[in-house]
XYZ file of C-alpha atoms in Angstrom:
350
model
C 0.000 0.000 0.000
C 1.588 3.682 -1.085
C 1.298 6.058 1.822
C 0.458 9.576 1.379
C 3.804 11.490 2.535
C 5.191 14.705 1.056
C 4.907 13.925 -2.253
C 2.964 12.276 -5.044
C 4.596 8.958 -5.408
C 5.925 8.349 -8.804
C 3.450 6.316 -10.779
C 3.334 2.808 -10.688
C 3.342 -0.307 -13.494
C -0.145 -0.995 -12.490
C -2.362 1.921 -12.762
C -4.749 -0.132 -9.645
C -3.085 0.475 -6.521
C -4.353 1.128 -3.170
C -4.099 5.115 -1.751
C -4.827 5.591 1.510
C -5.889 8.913 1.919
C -8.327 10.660 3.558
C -8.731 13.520 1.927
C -9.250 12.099 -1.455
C -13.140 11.759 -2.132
C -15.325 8.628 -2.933
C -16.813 7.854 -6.039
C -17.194 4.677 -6.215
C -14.900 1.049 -4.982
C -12.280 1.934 -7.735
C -11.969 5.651 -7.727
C -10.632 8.502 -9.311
C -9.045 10.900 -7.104
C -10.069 14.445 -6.979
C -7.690 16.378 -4.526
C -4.269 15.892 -6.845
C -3.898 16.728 -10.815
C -0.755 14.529 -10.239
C -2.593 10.986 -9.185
C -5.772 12.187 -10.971
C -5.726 9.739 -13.666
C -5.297 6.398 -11.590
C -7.891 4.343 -10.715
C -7.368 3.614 -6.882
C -8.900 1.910 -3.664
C -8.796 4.691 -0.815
C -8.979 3.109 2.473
C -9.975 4.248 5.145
C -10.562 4.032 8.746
C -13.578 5.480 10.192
C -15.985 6.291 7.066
C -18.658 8.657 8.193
C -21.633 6.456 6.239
C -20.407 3.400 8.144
C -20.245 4.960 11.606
C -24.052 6.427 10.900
C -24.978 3.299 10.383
C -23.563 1.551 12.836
C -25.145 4.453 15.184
C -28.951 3.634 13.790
C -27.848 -0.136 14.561
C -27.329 0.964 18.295
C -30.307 2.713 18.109
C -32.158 0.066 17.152
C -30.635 -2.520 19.731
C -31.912 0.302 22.369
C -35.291 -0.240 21.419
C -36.330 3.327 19.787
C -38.965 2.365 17.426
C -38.789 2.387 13.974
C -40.821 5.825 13.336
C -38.225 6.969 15.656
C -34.977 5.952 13.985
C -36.471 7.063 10.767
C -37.986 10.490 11.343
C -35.667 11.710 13.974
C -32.497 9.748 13.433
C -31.686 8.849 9.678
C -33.265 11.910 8.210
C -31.001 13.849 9.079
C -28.023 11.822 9.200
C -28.684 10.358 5.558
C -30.144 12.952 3.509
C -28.932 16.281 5.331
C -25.315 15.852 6.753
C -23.708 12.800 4.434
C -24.963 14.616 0.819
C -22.908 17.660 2.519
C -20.045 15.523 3.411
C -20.055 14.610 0.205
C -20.013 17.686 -1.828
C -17.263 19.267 1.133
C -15.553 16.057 0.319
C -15.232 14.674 3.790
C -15.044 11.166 4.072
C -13.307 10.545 7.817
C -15.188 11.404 11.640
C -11.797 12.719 11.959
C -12.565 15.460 9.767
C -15.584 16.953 11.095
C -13.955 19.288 13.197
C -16.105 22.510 15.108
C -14.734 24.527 11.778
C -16.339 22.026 9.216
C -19.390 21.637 11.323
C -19.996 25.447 11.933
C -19.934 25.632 7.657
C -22.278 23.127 8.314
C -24.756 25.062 10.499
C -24.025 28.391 8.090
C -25.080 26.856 4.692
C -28.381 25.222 5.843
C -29.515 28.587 6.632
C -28.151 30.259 3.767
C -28.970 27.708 0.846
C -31.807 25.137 2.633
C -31.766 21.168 2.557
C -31.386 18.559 -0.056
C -33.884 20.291 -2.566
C -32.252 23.498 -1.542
C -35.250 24.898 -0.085
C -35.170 28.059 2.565
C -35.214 26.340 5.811
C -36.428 27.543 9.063
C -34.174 28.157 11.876
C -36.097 25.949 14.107
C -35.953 23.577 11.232
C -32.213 23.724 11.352
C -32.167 23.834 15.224
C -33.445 20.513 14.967
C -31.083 19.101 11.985
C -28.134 20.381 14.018
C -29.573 18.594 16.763
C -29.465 15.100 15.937
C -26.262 15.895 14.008
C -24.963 16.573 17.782
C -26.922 13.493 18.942
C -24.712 11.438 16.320
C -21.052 12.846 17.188
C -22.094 12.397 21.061
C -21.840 8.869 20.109
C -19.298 9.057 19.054
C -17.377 10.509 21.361
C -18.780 7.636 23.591
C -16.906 5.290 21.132
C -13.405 7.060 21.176
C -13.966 8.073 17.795
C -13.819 11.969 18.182
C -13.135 14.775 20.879
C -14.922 17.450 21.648
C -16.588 18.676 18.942
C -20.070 19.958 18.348
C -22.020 21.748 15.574
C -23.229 25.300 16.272
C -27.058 25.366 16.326
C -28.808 28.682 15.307
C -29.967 31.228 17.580
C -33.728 30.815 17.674
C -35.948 33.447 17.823
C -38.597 33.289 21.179
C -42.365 32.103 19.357
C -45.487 32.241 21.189
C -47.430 28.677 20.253
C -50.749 29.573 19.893
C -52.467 26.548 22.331
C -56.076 25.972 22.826
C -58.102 27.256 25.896
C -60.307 24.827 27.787
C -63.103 26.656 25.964
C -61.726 26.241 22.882
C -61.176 22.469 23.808
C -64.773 22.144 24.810
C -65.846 23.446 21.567
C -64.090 20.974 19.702
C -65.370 18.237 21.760
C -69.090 19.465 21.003
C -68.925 19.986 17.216
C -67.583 15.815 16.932
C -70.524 14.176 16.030
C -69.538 10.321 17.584
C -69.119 9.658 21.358
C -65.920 7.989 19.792
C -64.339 11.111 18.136
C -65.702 13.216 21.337
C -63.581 10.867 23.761
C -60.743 11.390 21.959
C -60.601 14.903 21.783
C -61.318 14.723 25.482
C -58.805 12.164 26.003
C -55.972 13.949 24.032
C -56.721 17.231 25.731
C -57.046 15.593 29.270
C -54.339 13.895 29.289
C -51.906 15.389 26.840
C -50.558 11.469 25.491
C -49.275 11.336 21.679
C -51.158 10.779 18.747
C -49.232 7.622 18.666
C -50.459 6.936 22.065
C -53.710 6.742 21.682
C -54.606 4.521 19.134
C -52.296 2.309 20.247
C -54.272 1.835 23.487
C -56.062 -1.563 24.459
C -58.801 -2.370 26.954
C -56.476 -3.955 28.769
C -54.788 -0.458 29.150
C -57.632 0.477 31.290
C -56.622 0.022 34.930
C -58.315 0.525 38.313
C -56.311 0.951 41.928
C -58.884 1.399 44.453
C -60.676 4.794 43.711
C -58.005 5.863 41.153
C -57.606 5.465 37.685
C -55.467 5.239 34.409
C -54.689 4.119 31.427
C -51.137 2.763 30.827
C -49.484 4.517 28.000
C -46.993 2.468 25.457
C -44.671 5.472 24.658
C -41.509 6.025 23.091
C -38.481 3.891 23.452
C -40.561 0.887 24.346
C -41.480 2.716 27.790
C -44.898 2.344 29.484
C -46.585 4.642 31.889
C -49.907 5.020 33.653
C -51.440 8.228 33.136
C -54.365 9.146 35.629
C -58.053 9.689 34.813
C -60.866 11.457 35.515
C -63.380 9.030 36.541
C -65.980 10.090 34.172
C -63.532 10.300 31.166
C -62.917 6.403 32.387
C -65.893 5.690 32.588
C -66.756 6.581 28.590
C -63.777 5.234 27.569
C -64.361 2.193 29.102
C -67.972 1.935 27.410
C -66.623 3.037 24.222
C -64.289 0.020 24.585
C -66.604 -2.510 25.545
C -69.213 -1.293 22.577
C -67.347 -2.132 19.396
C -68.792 -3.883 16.635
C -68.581 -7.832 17.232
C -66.524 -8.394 14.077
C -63.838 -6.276 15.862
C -61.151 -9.186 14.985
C -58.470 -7.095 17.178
C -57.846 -5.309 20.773
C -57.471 -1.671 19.805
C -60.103 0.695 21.842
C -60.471 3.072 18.582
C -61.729 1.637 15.297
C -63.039 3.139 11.951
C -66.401 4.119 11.996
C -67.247 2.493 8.997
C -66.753 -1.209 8.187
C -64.043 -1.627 5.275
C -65.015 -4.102 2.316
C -63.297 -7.184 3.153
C -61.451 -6.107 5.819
C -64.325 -4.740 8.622
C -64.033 -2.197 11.201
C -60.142 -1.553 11.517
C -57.946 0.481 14.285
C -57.704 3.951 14.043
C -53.903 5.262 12.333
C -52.106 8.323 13.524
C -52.896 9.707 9.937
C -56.702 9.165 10.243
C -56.442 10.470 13.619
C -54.656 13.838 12.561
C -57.092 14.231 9.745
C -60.010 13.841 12.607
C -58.905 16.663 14.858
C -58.093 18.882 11.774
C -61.431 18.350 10.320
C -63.323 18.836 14.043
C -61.251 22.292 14.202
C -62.665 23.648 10.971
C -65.935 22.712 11.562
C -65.467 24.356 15.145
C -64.189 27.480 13.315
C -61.088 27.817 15.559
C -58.878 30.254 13.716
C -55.604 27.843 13.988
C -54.533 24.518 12.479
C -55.361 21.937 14.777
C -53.667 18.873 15.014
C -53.078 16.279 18.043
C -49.996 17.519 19.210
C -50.856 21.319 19.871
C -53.802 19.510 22.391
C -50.727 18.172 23.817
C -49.277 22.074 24.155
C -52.135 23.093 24.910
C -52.333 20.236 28.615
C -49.085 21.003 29.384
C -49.654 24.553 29.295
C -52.586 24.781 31.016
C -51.397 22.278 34.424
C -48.353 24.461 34.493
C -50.499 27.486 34.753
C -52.638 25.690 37.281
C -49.512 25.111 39.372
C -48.345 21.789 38.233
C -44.600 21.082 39.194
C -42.159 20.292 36.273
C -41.172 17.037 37.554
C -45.182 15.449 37.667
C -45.992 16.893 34.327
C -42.608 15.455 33.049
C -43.838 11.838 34.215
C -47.564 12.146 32.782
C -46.472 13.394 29.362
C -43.714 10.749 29.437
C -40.490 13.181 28.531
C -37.176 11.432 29.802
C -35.789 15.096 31.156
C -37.054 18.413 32.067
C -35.882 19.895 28.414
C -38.971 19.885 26.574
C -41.359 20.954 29.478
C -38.866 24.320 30.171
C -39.813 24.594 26.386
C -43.723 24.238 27.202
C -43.151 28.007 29.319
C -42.124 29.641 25.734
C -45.942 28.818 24.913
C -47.326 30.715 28.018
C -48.211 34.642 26.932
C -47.504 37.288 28.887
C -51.404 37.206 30.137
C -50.404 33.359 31.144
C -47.196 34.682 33.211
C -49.077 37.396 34.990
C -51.511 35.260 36.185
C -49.739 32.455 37.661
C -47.677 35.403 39.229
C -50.670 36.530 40.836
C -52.370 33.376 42.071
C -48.431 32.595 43.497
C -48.674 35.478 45.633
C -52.432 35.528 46.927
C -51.519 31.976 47.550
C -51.393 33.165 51.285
């Protein structure tokens, strides 16, 4: 094998020889190198010791052996990994870990908010924020496997946004204008409880559980982790009818089916797509000037039982979040109005 040293090595008999160098780019097994008019005209094998499309997916592997689901590794995980940073590896010509130092990844950071993604569309800087993200996510990894140092992309600054979250009122008139007991449950459900679409129609009767006077449902979340999530008992109650009332060619467990029998295939479980759909339609038809969608009624709990004095921690355990991160992200929701009040009601408290 020829070294790379101070100079281009004079050129061999046989025009296939192996190169190891890291700074010549991939084409393809046999390639052509790019970074020298000198060796540009030999086909060669570069070799090399950490390739960044190896490592990425050796890191989805891990992911996988973790137990993240498969929605998981593929909208938060390999997105970003496969079709954001390795096309710009490609076209900065970095092949190694090694050379994704804080200078390469800060170029990074700059030219996804000056020239967009992989169809080089204008990107939002929270869009970014969250590309950088799990580009940070990846080289934590591995810096767990002694593959890098210290180094860390730059994520944007990020303007302070107000999420515009439903009031109770506004919840209650989305539960009225749904014209089933089913689709009213689970706007009540969603907004009561603040679980993921996901959640939801992935719940069984057998997720209905009693202890004494108390109540829950147990929640299959992310990761593979399940939690019980308390209940009113009157939301129980009618989701425990609504359960126990499904058609009798129901041929599985799931609490919410389609409301229509299917040609050949009967009443089926709800999907996360039908179920967005659902809550978009109900807010139109409850003329609620904002898209609605199941996750701003999950905003829109965790806004409201901070306001009402919640602690971090509890609200942390019901909405299933493994840290505090995203509920100190739930107080950017909260208006000024929202801030005054619980101000107020902290200091009457007496």
């Amino acid at each position: 094998m020829l070294e790379v040293g101070g100079s281009i090595p004079s050129p061999p008999t046989n025009p296939d020889f192996e190169f190891n160098c890291p700074l010549l780019r991939p084409v393809s097994r046999h390639l052509q190198a790019t970074s020298s008019a000198a060796v540009k005209w030999y086909n060669i094998t570069v070799l090399y010791t950490n390739p960044i499309s190896r490592l990425i997916e050796d890191y989805l592997a891990d992911g996988r052996a973790r137990g993240l689901s498969p929605k998981t590794i593929k909208d938060a995980y390999s997105y970003q990994l496969i079709h954001v940073l390795l096309p710009w590896c490609e076209r900065n010509e970095i092949v190694e870990i090694a050379q994704l130092d804080n200078r390469a990844l800060n170029r990074l950071t700059s030219e996804l908010l000056e020239h967009g993604g992989k169809k080089q569309q204008q990107l939002s800087r929270f869009t970014v924020d969250t590309y950088i993200r799990n580009v940070n996510l990846f080289l934590s990894w591995c810096r767990r496997e002694g593959l890098v140092g210290e180094v860390r992309a730059q994520p944007p600054k990020l303007p302070r946004r107000v999420v515009d979250v439903l009031s109770r009122q506004e919840v209650d008139r989305l539960e009225d204008t749904a014209r089933s007991e089913r689709d009213k449950v689970i706007v009540r459900l969603l907004a009561d409880t603040g679980i993921r679409a996901g959640e939801l129609v992935s719940l069984k009767e057998a997720d209905l559980m009693e202890n004494n006077r108390d109540r829950y449902i147990r929640v299959h979340g992310k990761g593979a982790k399940d939690r019980l999530v308390p209940l009113q008992p009157q939301l129980y109650r009618r989701l425990q009818r609504l359960a126990r009332g499904r058609p009798a060619e129901v041929r599985h467990d799931f609490i919410f089916v389609t409301l229509i029998r299917q040609p050949g295939r009967g009443y089926e479980a709800l999907t996360t797509n039908g179920l967005q759909q659902l809550i978009r339609i109900l807010g139109e038809r409850a003329g609620l000037q904002k898209r609605v969608h199941p996750h701003l009624l999950r905003h829109s709990f965790a806004t409201t039982m901070l306001n009402r004095g919640m602690d971090s921690i509890t609200l942390s355990r019901i909405l299933g979040h493994a840290s505090l991160v995203m509920i100190q992200r739930t107080y950017a929701h909260q208006t000024a109005g929202d801030l005054s009040e619980s101000l107020l009601r902290a200091l009457t408290a007496d």
